[in-house]
Short mmCIF file of C-alpha atoms in Angstrom, two decimals:
data_model
loop_
_atom_site.label_atom_id
_atom_site.label_comp_id
_atom_site.label_asym_id
_atom_site.label_seq_id
_atom_site.Cartn_x
_atom_site.Cartn_y
_atom_site.Cartn_z
CA MET A 232 -23.24 -0.61 -23.54
CA SER A 233 -26.31 1.03 -25.05
CA TYR A 234 -28.86 -1.33 -23.52
CA ASN A 235 -29.59 0.95 -20.60
CA GLY A 236 -28.12 4.27 -21.78
CA GLY A 237 -26.89 7.18 -19.69
CA GLY A 238 -23.92 9.46 -19.32
CA VAL A 239 -21.48 10.78 -16.74
CA VAL A 240 -19.17 13.78 -16.96
CA ALA A 241 -16.52 15.11 -14.54
CA MET A 242 -14.59 18.37 -14.63
CA LYS A 243 -11.73 20.02 -12.80
CA GLY A 244 -12.08 23.50 -11.35
CA LYS A 245 -10.03 25.74 -9.10
CA GLU A 246 -9.54 23.64 -5.92
CA CYS A 247 -12.77 21.82 -6.71
CA VAL A 248 -14.11 19.06 -8.94
CA ALA A 249 -17.60 18.37 -10.22
CA ILE A 250 -19.15 15.12 -11.40
CA ALA A 251 -22.60 14.77 -12.91
CA SER A 252 -24.83 11.99 -14.18
CA ASP A 253 -28.22 11.64 -15.77
CA LEU A 254 -30.90 9.79 -13.83
CA ARG A 255 -32.58 7.62 -16.40
CA PHE A 256 -32.95 3.91 -15.91
CA GLY A 257 -34.30 2.34 -19.04
CA ILE A 258 -34.32 -0.94 -20.89
CA GLN A 259 -33.69 -0.18 -24.53
CA LEU A 260 -36.29 2.36 -25.48
CA GLN A 261 -38.61 1.92 -22.47
CA THR A 262 -37.87 4.25 -19.57
CA ILE A 263 -38.45 2.56 -16.23
CA GLY A 264 -36.93 4.70 -13.47
CA LEU A 265 -36.10 8.38 -13.00
CA ASP A 266 -33.74 8.21 -10.03
CA PHE A 267 -31.00 5.86 -11.19
CA ASP A 268 -27.97 7.85 -10.14
CA LYS A 269 -24.83 6.31 -11.58
CA ILE A 270 -22.58 8.18 -9.15
CA PHE A 271 -21.52 6.75 -5.78
CA GLN A 272 -19.45 8.09 -2.94
CA ALA A 273 -16.14 6.29 -2.39
CA GLY A 274 -14.63 8.61 0.23
CA PRO A 275 -15.25 11.91 2.01
CA LYS A 276 -14.10 13.83 -1.10
CA LEU A 277 -14.11 11.06 -3.68
CA TYR A 278 -16.95 10.16 -6.03
CA VAL A 279 -17.14 7.67 -8.87
CA GLY A 280 -19.63 7.15 -11.68
CA PHE A 281 -20.25 3.95 -13.65
CA PRO A 282 -22.14 4.61 -16.88
CA GLY A 283 -22.90 1.62 -19.07
CA LEU A 284 -24.78 -1.61 -18.44
CA ALA A 285 -26.88 -1.00 -15.33
CA THR A 286 -26.27 -4.40 -13.74
CA ASP A 287 -22.54 -3.84 -14.05
CA THR A 288 -22.94 -0.32 -12.63
CA GLN A 289 -24.25 -1.93 -9.46
CA THR A 290 -21.89 -4.91 -9.38
CA VAL A 291 -18.69 -3.01 -10.06
CA HIS A 292 -19.63 -0.49 -7.40
CA GLN A 293 -20.26 -3.30 -4.90
CA ARG A 294 -17.05 -5.16 -5.72
CA LEU A 295 -14.99 -2.00 -5.46
CA LYS A 296 -16.62 -1.20 -2.14
CA PHE A 297 -15.53 -4.67 -0.97
CA ARG A 298 -11.96 -3.91 -1.87
CA THR A 299 -11.90 -0.38 -0.48
CA ASN A 300 -13.53 -1.49 2.77
CA LEU A 301 -10.78 -4.05 3.30
CA TYR A 302 -8.11 -1.52 2.34
CA GLU A 303 -9.46 0.98 4.85
CA LEU A 304 -9.63 -1.63 7.60
CA ARG A 305 -6.13 -2.97 6.93
CA GLU A 306 -4.40 0.34 6.42
CA ASN A 307 -6.44 2.40 8.85
CA ARG A 308 -6.75 5.23 6.36
CA LYS A 309 -9.11 6.33 3.61
CA VAL A 310 -8.35 5.58 -0.04
CA SER A 311 -6.84 8.43 -1.97
CA PRO A 312 -8.17 9.23 -5.49
CA LYS A 313 -5.05 7.92 -7.24
CA VAL A 314 -5.09 4.66 -5.33
CA TYR A 315 -8.81 4.28 -5.93
CA ALA A 316 -8.30 4.82 -9.65
CA SER A 317 -5.56 2.19 -9.59
CA MET A 318 -7.97 -0.25 -7.97
CA VAL A 319 -10.65 0.47 -10.57
CA GLY A 320 -8.27 -0.21 -13.43
CA ASN A 321 -6.99 -3.33 -11.72
CA LEU A 322 -10.50 -4.72 -11.18
CA LEU A 323 -11.49 -4.09 -14.79
CA TYR A 324 -8.35 -5.63 -16.27
CA GLU A 325 -8.83 -8.74 -14.14
CA HIS A 326 -11.83 -9.33 -16.38
CA ARG A 327 -9.97 -8.54 -19.55
CA PHE A 328 -11.54 -11.38 -21.55
CA GLY A 329 -15.04 -11.14 -20.13
CA PRO A 330 -15.30 -7.47 -19.17
CA TYR A 331 -17.73 -5.44 -17.14
CA PHE A 332 -19.63 -3.16 -19.51
CA VAL A 333 -19.00 0.06 -17.65
CA GLU A 334 -16.67 2.97 -18.31
CA PRO A 335 -15.96 4.40 -14.84
CA VAL A 336 -15.32 8.06 -14.08
CA VAL A 337 -13.51 9.02 -10.86
CA ALA A 338 -13.55 12.55 -9.41
CA GLY A 339 -12.14 13.74 -6.11
CA LEU A 340 -9.76 15.90 -4.11
CA ASP A 341 -6.50 14.39 -2.91
CA ALA A 342 -4.90 14.83 0.52
CA ASN A 343 -3.74 18.34 -0.42
CA ASN A 344 -7.19 19.22 -1.79
CA GLN A 345 -5.87 19.17 -5.34
CA PRO A 346 -8.49 18.13 -7.94
CA TYR A 347 -8.21 14.70 -9.56
CA ILE A 348 -10.34 13.22 -12.33
CA CYS A 349 -9.89 9.97 -14.21
CA ALA A 350 -11.84 7.94 -16.75
CA PHE A 351 -11.46 4.34 -17.85
CA ASP A 352 -12.47 2.19 -20.75
CA LEU A 353 -14.23 -1.07 -20.00
CA ILE A 354 -10.97 -3.00 -19.67
CA GLY A 355 -9.23 -0.61 -17.35
CA CYS A 356 -7.23 1.82 -19.46
CA ALA A 357 -6.92 4.97 -17.35
CA ASN A 358 -6.98 8.52 -18.60
CA ALA A 359 -6.36 11.30 -16.07
CA PRO A 360 -6.34 14.66 -17.88
CA ASP A 361 -6.30 18.21 -16.61
CA ASP A 362 -9.67 19.33 -17.88
CA PHE A 363 -12.67 17.01 -18.13
CA VAL A 364 -13.69 13.42 -18.75
CA VAL A 365 -16.89 12.00 -20.23
CA ALA A 366 -18.41 8.55 -20.61
CA GLY A 367 -21.69 6.98 -21.68
CA THR A 368 -23.97 6.71 -24.69
CA CYS A 369 -23.92 10.49 -25.15
CA GLU A 370 -20.16 10.87 -24.73
CA GLU A 371 -19.61 12.33 -28.18
CA GLN A 372 -22.20 15.01 -27.48
CA MET A 373 -20.60 15.63 -24.10
CA TYR A 374 -17.15 16.01 -25.70
CA GLY A 375 -18.54 18.76 -27.91
CA MET A 376 -20.23 20.56 -25.01
CA CYS A 377 -17.25 20.29 -22.65
CA GLU A 378 -14.74 21.37 -25.26
CA SER A 379 -16.65 24.55 -25.90
CA LEU A 380 -17.81 25.41 -22.38
CA TRP A 381 -14.89 24.38 -20.16
CA LYS A 382 -12.09 26.68 -19.21
CA PRO A 383 -9.40 26.32 -16.55
CA ASP A 384 -9.72 27.55 -12.94
CA LEU A 385 -13.48 27.76 -12.74
CA GLY A 386 -14.80 28.42 -9.24
CA PRO A 387 -17.35 26.06 -7.67
CA GLU A 388 -20.41 28.08 -8.72
CA GLU A 389 -19.24 28.55 -12.30
CA LEU A 390 -18.14 24.92 -12.51
CA PHE A 391 -21.63 23.88 -11.52
CA GLU A 392 -23.16 25.94 -14.30
CA VAL A 393 -20.70 24.68 -16.89
CA ILE A 394 -21.01 21.00 -16.02
CA SER A 395 -24.80 21.20 -15.79
CA GLN A 396 -25.12 22.81 -19.22
CA ALA A 397 -22.69 20.33 -20.71
CA LEU A 398 -24.58 17.31 -19.35
CA VAL A 399 -28.10 18.56 -20.02
CA ASN A 400 -27.55 19.64 -23.61
CA ALA A 401 -25.61 16.48 -24.43
CA CYS A 402 -28.38 14.30 -23.00
CA ASP A 403 -30.99 16.22 -24.99
CA ARG A 404 -29.32 15.02 -28.16
CA ASP A 405 -29.40 11.36 -27.05
CA ALA A 406 -32.62 9.39 -26.97
CA ILE A 407 -31.57 7.06 -24.16
CA SER A 408 -29.94 9.58 -21.81
CA GLY A 409 -31.56 12.23 -19.68
CA TRP A 410 -34.84 12.13 -17.71
CA GLY A 411 -33.27 14.16 -14.90
CA ALA A 412 -29.71 14.91 -13.77
CA ARG A 413 -27.72 15.11 -10.53
CA VAL A 414 -24.59 17.20 -10.07
CA TYR A 415 -22.00 16.89 -7.29
CA VAL A 416 -19.60 19.75 -6.64
CA ILE A 417 -16.73 18.72 -4.36
CA GLU A 418 -14.81 21.43 -2.54
CA LYS A 419 -12.29 21.16 0.26
CA ASP A 420 -14.81 21.76 3.03
CA LYS A 421 -18.12 20.61 1.53
CA VAL A 422 -19.86 18.63 -1.15
CA THR A 423 -22.98 20.12 -2.76
CA VAL A 424 -25.44 17.83 -4.50
CA ARG A 425 -28.04 19.40 -6.74
CA ASN A 426 -30.76 17.94 -8.94
CA VAL A 427 -30.96 19.72 -12.27
CA ARG A 428 -34.24 20.04 -14.18
CA THR A 429 -34.05 18.61 -17.67
CA ARG A 430 -36.42 17.74 -20.45
CA MET A 431 -38.29 14.66 -19.30
CA ASP A 432 -38.15 12.79 -22.53
CA MET B 46 9.74 -31.08 32.05
CA ALA B 47 12.09 -32.13 29.26
CA GLY B 48 10.02 -35.28 28.70
CA THR B 49 6.81 -33.30 28.19
CA SER B 50 8.39 -30.97 25.63
CA GLU B 51 9.91 -33.77 23.56
CA ARG B 52 6.63 -35.63 23.32
CA TYR B 53 5.04 -32.65 21.56
CA SER B 54 7.72 -31.70 19.08
CA PHE B 55 6.82 -34.08 16.28
CA SER B 56 3.70 -32.31 15.08
CA LEU B 57 3.01 -28.61 14.94
CA THR B 58 -0.69 -28.82 15.31
CA THR B 59 -0.53 -29.89 18.93
CA PHE B 60 -0.02 -27.72 21.96
CA SER B 61 2.02 -28.87 24.91
CA PRO B 62 0.06 -29.23 28.18
CA SER B 63 1.37 -25.88 29.35
CA GLY B 64 -0.14 -24.18 26.30
CA LYS B 65 3.10 -23.67 24.36
CA LEU B 66 3.86 -24.44 20.74
CA VAL B 67 7.22 -26.02 21.36
CA GLN B 68 8.46 -25.78 17.78
CA ILE B 69 8.20 -22.02 18.03
CA GLU B 70 10.27 -22.05 21.22
CA TYR B 71 12.90 -24.09 19.39
CA ALA B 72 12.76 -21.73 16.41
CA LEU B 73 13.40 -18.82 18.74
CA GLY B 74 16.36 -20.84 20.02
CA ALA B 75 17.70 -21.03 16.47
CA VAL B 76 17.34 -17.26 16.22
CA ALA B 77 19.04 -16.64 19.55
CA SER B 78 22.07 -18.61 18.41
CA GLY B 79 22.29 -16.72 15.11
CA ALA B 80 24.51 -13.75 14.30
CA PRO B 81 23.57 -10.53 16.11
CA THR B 82 21.51 -7.86 14.38
CA ILE B 83 20.83 -4.34 15.69
CA GLY B 84 18.16 -1.88 14.58
CA ILE B 85 17.81 1.74 15.76
CA LYS B 86 15.13 4.22 14.72
CA ALA B 87 16.30 7.84 14.64
CA THR B 88 14.26 10.96 14.00
CA ASN B 89 15.49 11.16 10.42
CA GLY B 90 15.95 7.51 9.50
CA VAL B 91 16.60 3.93 10.61
CA VAL B 92 19.89 2.00 10.76
CA LEU B 93 20.27 -1.78 10.55
CA ALA B 94 23.56 -3.37 11.52
CA THR B 95 24.48 -7.03 11.44
CA GLU B 96 27.46 -9.26 11.94
CA LYS B 97 28.44 -11.24 8.88
CA LYS B 98 31.08 -13.65 10.10
CA HIS B 99 32.35 -16.06 7.49
CA LYS B 100 33.55 -19.52 8.34
CA SER B 101 36.89 -19.18 6.59
CA PHE B 102 38.90 -16.46 4.97
CA LEU B 103 38.35 -18.26 1.66
CA CYS B 104 34.75 -17.02 1.65
CA ASP B 105 33.98 -14.27 -0.84
CA GLU B 106 32.21 -11.80 1.45
CA SER B 107 31.03 -9.45 -1.24
CA SER B 108 28.93 -12.00 -3.13
CA VAL B 109 26.26 -12.61 -0.55
CA TRP B 110 24.47 -10.01 1.56
CA LYS B 111 22.38 -10.29 4.69
CA ILE B 112 20.81 -6.86 4.45
CA GLU B 113 18.41 -6.79 1.47
CA SER B 114 16.11 -4.17 0.03
CA ILE B 115 12.48 -5.08 -0.55
CA THR B 116 11.31 -1.83 -2.14
CA PRO B 117 13.12 1.46 -2.68
CA ASN B 118 11.81 2.48 0.75
CA ILE B 119 12.02 -0.75 2.75
CA GLY B 120 14.98 -2.87 3.83
CA MET B 121 15.27 -6.09 5.79
CA CYS B 122 17.78 -8.06 7.83
CA TYR B 123 17.69 -11.21 9.99
CA SER B 124 19.13 -13.34 12.73
CA GLY B 125 18.93 -17.10 12.37
CA MET B 126 18.88 -19.42 9.36
CA GLY B 127 19.98 -17.86 6.09
CA PRO B 128 18.04 -20.14 3.73
CA ASP B 129 14.75 -19.48 5.58
CA TYR B 130 15.50 -15.76 5.27
CA ARG B 131 15.97 -15.99 1.51
CA LEU B 132 12.49 -17.40 1.08
CA LEU B 133 10.97 -14.60 3.15
CA VAL B 134 12.84 -11.96 1.16
CA LYS B 135 11.41 -13.41 -2.05
CA ASN B 136 7.96 -13.47 -0.51
CA ALA B 137 8.22 -9.92 0.75
CA ARG B 138 9.38 -8.60 -2.61
CA LYS B 139 6.50 -10.30 -4.37
CA ALA B 140 3.99 -8.97 -1.85
CA ALA B 141 5.36 -5.46 -2.35
CA GLN B 142 5.03 -5.67 -6.11
CA THR B 143 1.52 -7.11 -5.91
CA TYR B 144 0.55 -4.15 -3.76
CA LEU B 145 2.11 -1.71 -6.24
CA LEU B 146 0.24 -3.32 -9.10
CA GLN B 147 -3.11 -3.11 -7.35
CA TYR B 148 -2.88 0.28 -5.69
CA GLY B 149 -0.36 2.19 -7.76
CA GLU B 150 1.52 3.12 -4.56
CA GLN B 151 4.54 1.73 -2.74
CA ILE B 152 3.55 -0.56 0.11
CA PRO B 153 3.71 1.03 3.57
CA THR B 154 6.18 -0.73 5.91
CA ILE B 155 3.51 -1.89 8.36
CA GLN B 156 1.49 -3.44 5.55
CA LEU B 157 4.51 -5.35 4.29
CA VAL B 158 5.32 -6.55 7.79
CA GLN B 159 1.74 -7.79 8.22
CA ARG B 160 1.94 -9.77 5.02
CA VAL B 161 5.31 -11.35 5.87
CA ALA B 162 4.22 -12.10 9.44
CA ASN B 163 1.12 -13.76 8.03
CA VAL B 164 3.28 -16.13 5.99
CA MET B 165 5.38 -16.94 9.02
CA GLN B 166 2.23 -17.67 11.04
CA GLU B 167 0.91 -20.02 8.37
CA TYR B 168 3.97 -22.21 8.83
CA THR B 169 3.03 -22.63 12.50
CA HIS B 170 -0.50 -23.67 11.61
CA SER B 171 0.05 -26.13 8.78
CA GLY B 172 0.88 -29.82 8.77
CA GLY B 173 4.24 -31.18 7.78
CA VAL B 174 6.11 -27.88 7.89
CA ARG B 175 8.30 -26.28 10.49
CA PRO B 176 8.35 -22.62 11.51
CA PHE B 177 10.91 -20.27 9.98
CA GLY B 178 14.14 -20.23 11.96
CA VAL B 179 14.59 -16.46 11.58
CA SER B 180 13.56 -13.25 13.21
CA LEU B 181 13.40 -10.36 10.77
CA LEU B 182 14.14 -6.69 11.30
CA ILE B 183 12.30 -4.61 8.73
CA CYS B 184 12.92 -0.90 8.38
CA GLY B 185 11.20 1.59 6.12
CA TRP B 186 10.32 5.19 5.38
CA ASP B 187 6.62 6.04 4.86
CA ASN B 188 5.23 9.53 4.38
CA GLY B 189 8.02 11.30 6.16
CA LYS B 190 8.21 8.87 9.09
CA PRO B 191 10.75 6.12 9.82
CA ALA B 192 9.55 2.65 10.86
CA LEU B 193 11.35 -0.32 12.45
CA LEU B 194 9.59 -3.62 13.10
CA GLN B 195 10.60 -7.12 14.12
CA CYS B 196 8.92 -10.33 12.85
CA ASP B 197 9.23 -13.50 14.88
CA PRO B 198 8.96 -17.20 13.89
CA SER B 199 5.55 -17.29 15.55
CA GLY B 200 4.25 -14.65 13.20
CA SER B 201 4.00 -11.89 15.78
CA PHE B 202 5.47 -8.54 14.94
CA PHE B 203 6.58 -5.64 17.13
CA PRO B 204 7.38 -2.05 16.34
CA TRP B 205 10.64 -0.98 17.96
CA LYS B 206 12.52 2.23 18.64
CA ALA B 207 15.70 0.20 19.03
CA THR B 208 16.33 -3.50 19.40
CA ALA B 209 18.85 -6.33 19.25
CA MET B 210 18.34 -9.89 17.97
CA GLY B 211 20.47 -13.01 17.77
CA LYS B 212 23.39 -13.93 20.00
CA ASN B 213 23.66 -11.95 23.23
CA PHE B 214 20.55 -9.99 22.40
CA THR B 215 19.82 -9.27 26.06
CA THR B 216 23.20 -7.58 26.41
CA GLY B 217 22.49 -5.69 23.22
CA LYS B 218 19.07 -4.54 24.42
CA THR B 219 20.45 -3.40 27.77
CA PHE B 220 23.13 -1.44 25.93
CA LEU B 221 20.51 0.19 23.71
CA GLU B 222 18.23 0.99 26.63
CA LYS B 223 21.05 3.03 28.14
CA ARG B 224 22.14 4.72 24.94
CA TYR B 225 18.82 5.39 23.21
CA ASN B 226 16.94 8.66 23.41
CA PRO B 227 13.90 9.64 21.31
CA ASP B 228 15.70 12.61 19.69
CA ILE B 229 18.61 10.57 18.43
CA GLU B 230 19.73 11.50 14.91
CA LEU B 231 20.79 9.05 12.25
CA GLN B 232 24.55 9.64 12.40
CA ASP B 233 24.44 9.13 16.15
CA ALA B 234 22.28 6.04 15.71
CA ILE B 235 24.80 4.49 13.29
CA HIS B 236 27.56 5.12 15.81
CA THR B 237 25.48 3.55 18.57
CA ALA B 238 24.53 0.56 16.42
CA ILE B 239 28.16 -0.23 15.67
CA LEU B 240 29.02 0.04 19.35
CA ALA B 241 26.11 -2.23 20.27
CA LEU B 242 27.33 -4.78 17.73
CA LYS B 243 30.82 -4.50 19.13
CA GLU B 244 29.57 -5.46 22.61
CA SER B 245 29.12 -9.07 21.56
CA PHE B 246 31.69 -9.20 18.75
CA GLU B 247 34.44 -11.81 18.98
CA GLY B 248 37.58 -10.73 17.24
CA GLN B 249 38.34 -7.68 15.16
CA MET B 250 35.42 -5.81 13.52
CA THR B 251 36.18 -4.90 9.92
CA ALA B 252 34.17 -3.49 7.04
CA GLU B 253 34.02 -7.00 5.59
CA ASN B 254 32.50 -8.77 8.55
CA ILE B 255 29.66 -6.38 9.34
CA GLU B 256 26.90 -4.92 7.16
CA LEU B 257 25.10 -1.60 7.58
CA GLY B 258 21.81 -0.53 6.01
CA LEU B 259 20.11 2.86 6.21
CA VAL B 260 16.68 4.15 5.36
CA THR B 261 16.07 7.88 5.11
CA GLU B 262 13.70 10.14 3.18
CA ARG B 263 15.80 9.31 0.14
CA GLY B 264 14.98 5.62 0.53
CA PHE B 265 16.75 2.45 1.61
CA ARG B 266 20.30 1.47 0.77
CA ARG B 267 22.95 -0.91 1.97
CA LEU B 268 26.22 0.89 2.69
CA THR B 269 29.21 -0.01 0.55
CA VAL B 270 32.34 -1.48 2.11
CA PRO B 271 34.25 1.84 1.90
CA GLU B 272 31.35 3.66 3.59
CA VAL B 273 31.24 1.07 6.39
CA GLN B 274 35.01 1.47 6.69
CA ASP B 275 34.55 5.22 7.23
CA TYR B 276 32.03 4.73 10.03
CA LEU B 277 34.21 2.09 11.67
CA ALA B 278 37.19 4.38 11.58
CA ASN B 279 35.21 6.95 13.56
CA VAL B 280 34.12 4.43 16.15
CA LEU B 281 37.15 2.26 16.69
#
């Protein structure tokens, strides 16, 4: 899990959610790429991040896309965040004894525009709290930052500031995370994606 | 004509010259000679009604049911061969649970119907098996809307507002065409379903020889004998 490094954090706000990831792609201590976003879009207001082993980041995303594409074709409707989270956990547990080395983070708004966040361990144990979720090589640092900066009912602008500070400062205390960051703020009528300047080391 | 059909009834993988799969025609014949089943979709629910005639008064009517629930929100009934129905009920229940396990949500009625119909179709496309000798009526409640669908031995499925299957189904359908309106409410629909069943009923209708099932926003349930008795008392 610490071969490539990286971190993802998601937070709930007032009628909005935010999810952020660092952009480093590295192999052990050598940094190779600066635009390896670990967050992907799974629906109009649903985003998911896969921090961990980079090859599994890509593969799990592709395999989930396979499943959600079929779901959307069969059922003629988009996946809701809870159902998507269920599918993530299901996929991971299918590989219980030869797992994917990712710890997914799901963030989105449900049909009533209520915020939903969820994090998983590598074998599919779900955790859907009311405040924030973190995952990656700098998760302990992120826990500290989120615990002190987060408060309930933050508006979209404030949420952006809080999640950015949490991610950036946590990555600064981790050698293999950082080298740029991208933050997604999901509101009921728009999604704003911003690149955040970080220390490039 | 009879000669041509007989020649092609030994194997399911062959079409008759006229382009028919004769085994499916025969299966539909088995359905049409089965006990009548009625389904009516109302604005606030769906009612299933079926005749459950027993061969002798020694039969214990309360041990075996025709109307079965598949999930808390979906119920099913049939016309045709009971043993074939049992297998499909088992299949449907498993499909519903598999869906719940994967998606964390109860299966929508249409999705369940597609999966059951798919099984029925496979038995028309495989060697050494015969089609199911049942037509199913599946009713459910999804997201505030009622649903009523029929599955045939061929594997095709149809959404219905109201329909009749089994013996005298054409009489039943004509009756329903006259009595159905899109604003019908559930209580009215139950009344109409019992009357439709009565059209082709031989002998006295009692709470022991018919079954009623309802699906509403509170979910699916089969009515108890006393409840059926109450509805019958209002109709007869």
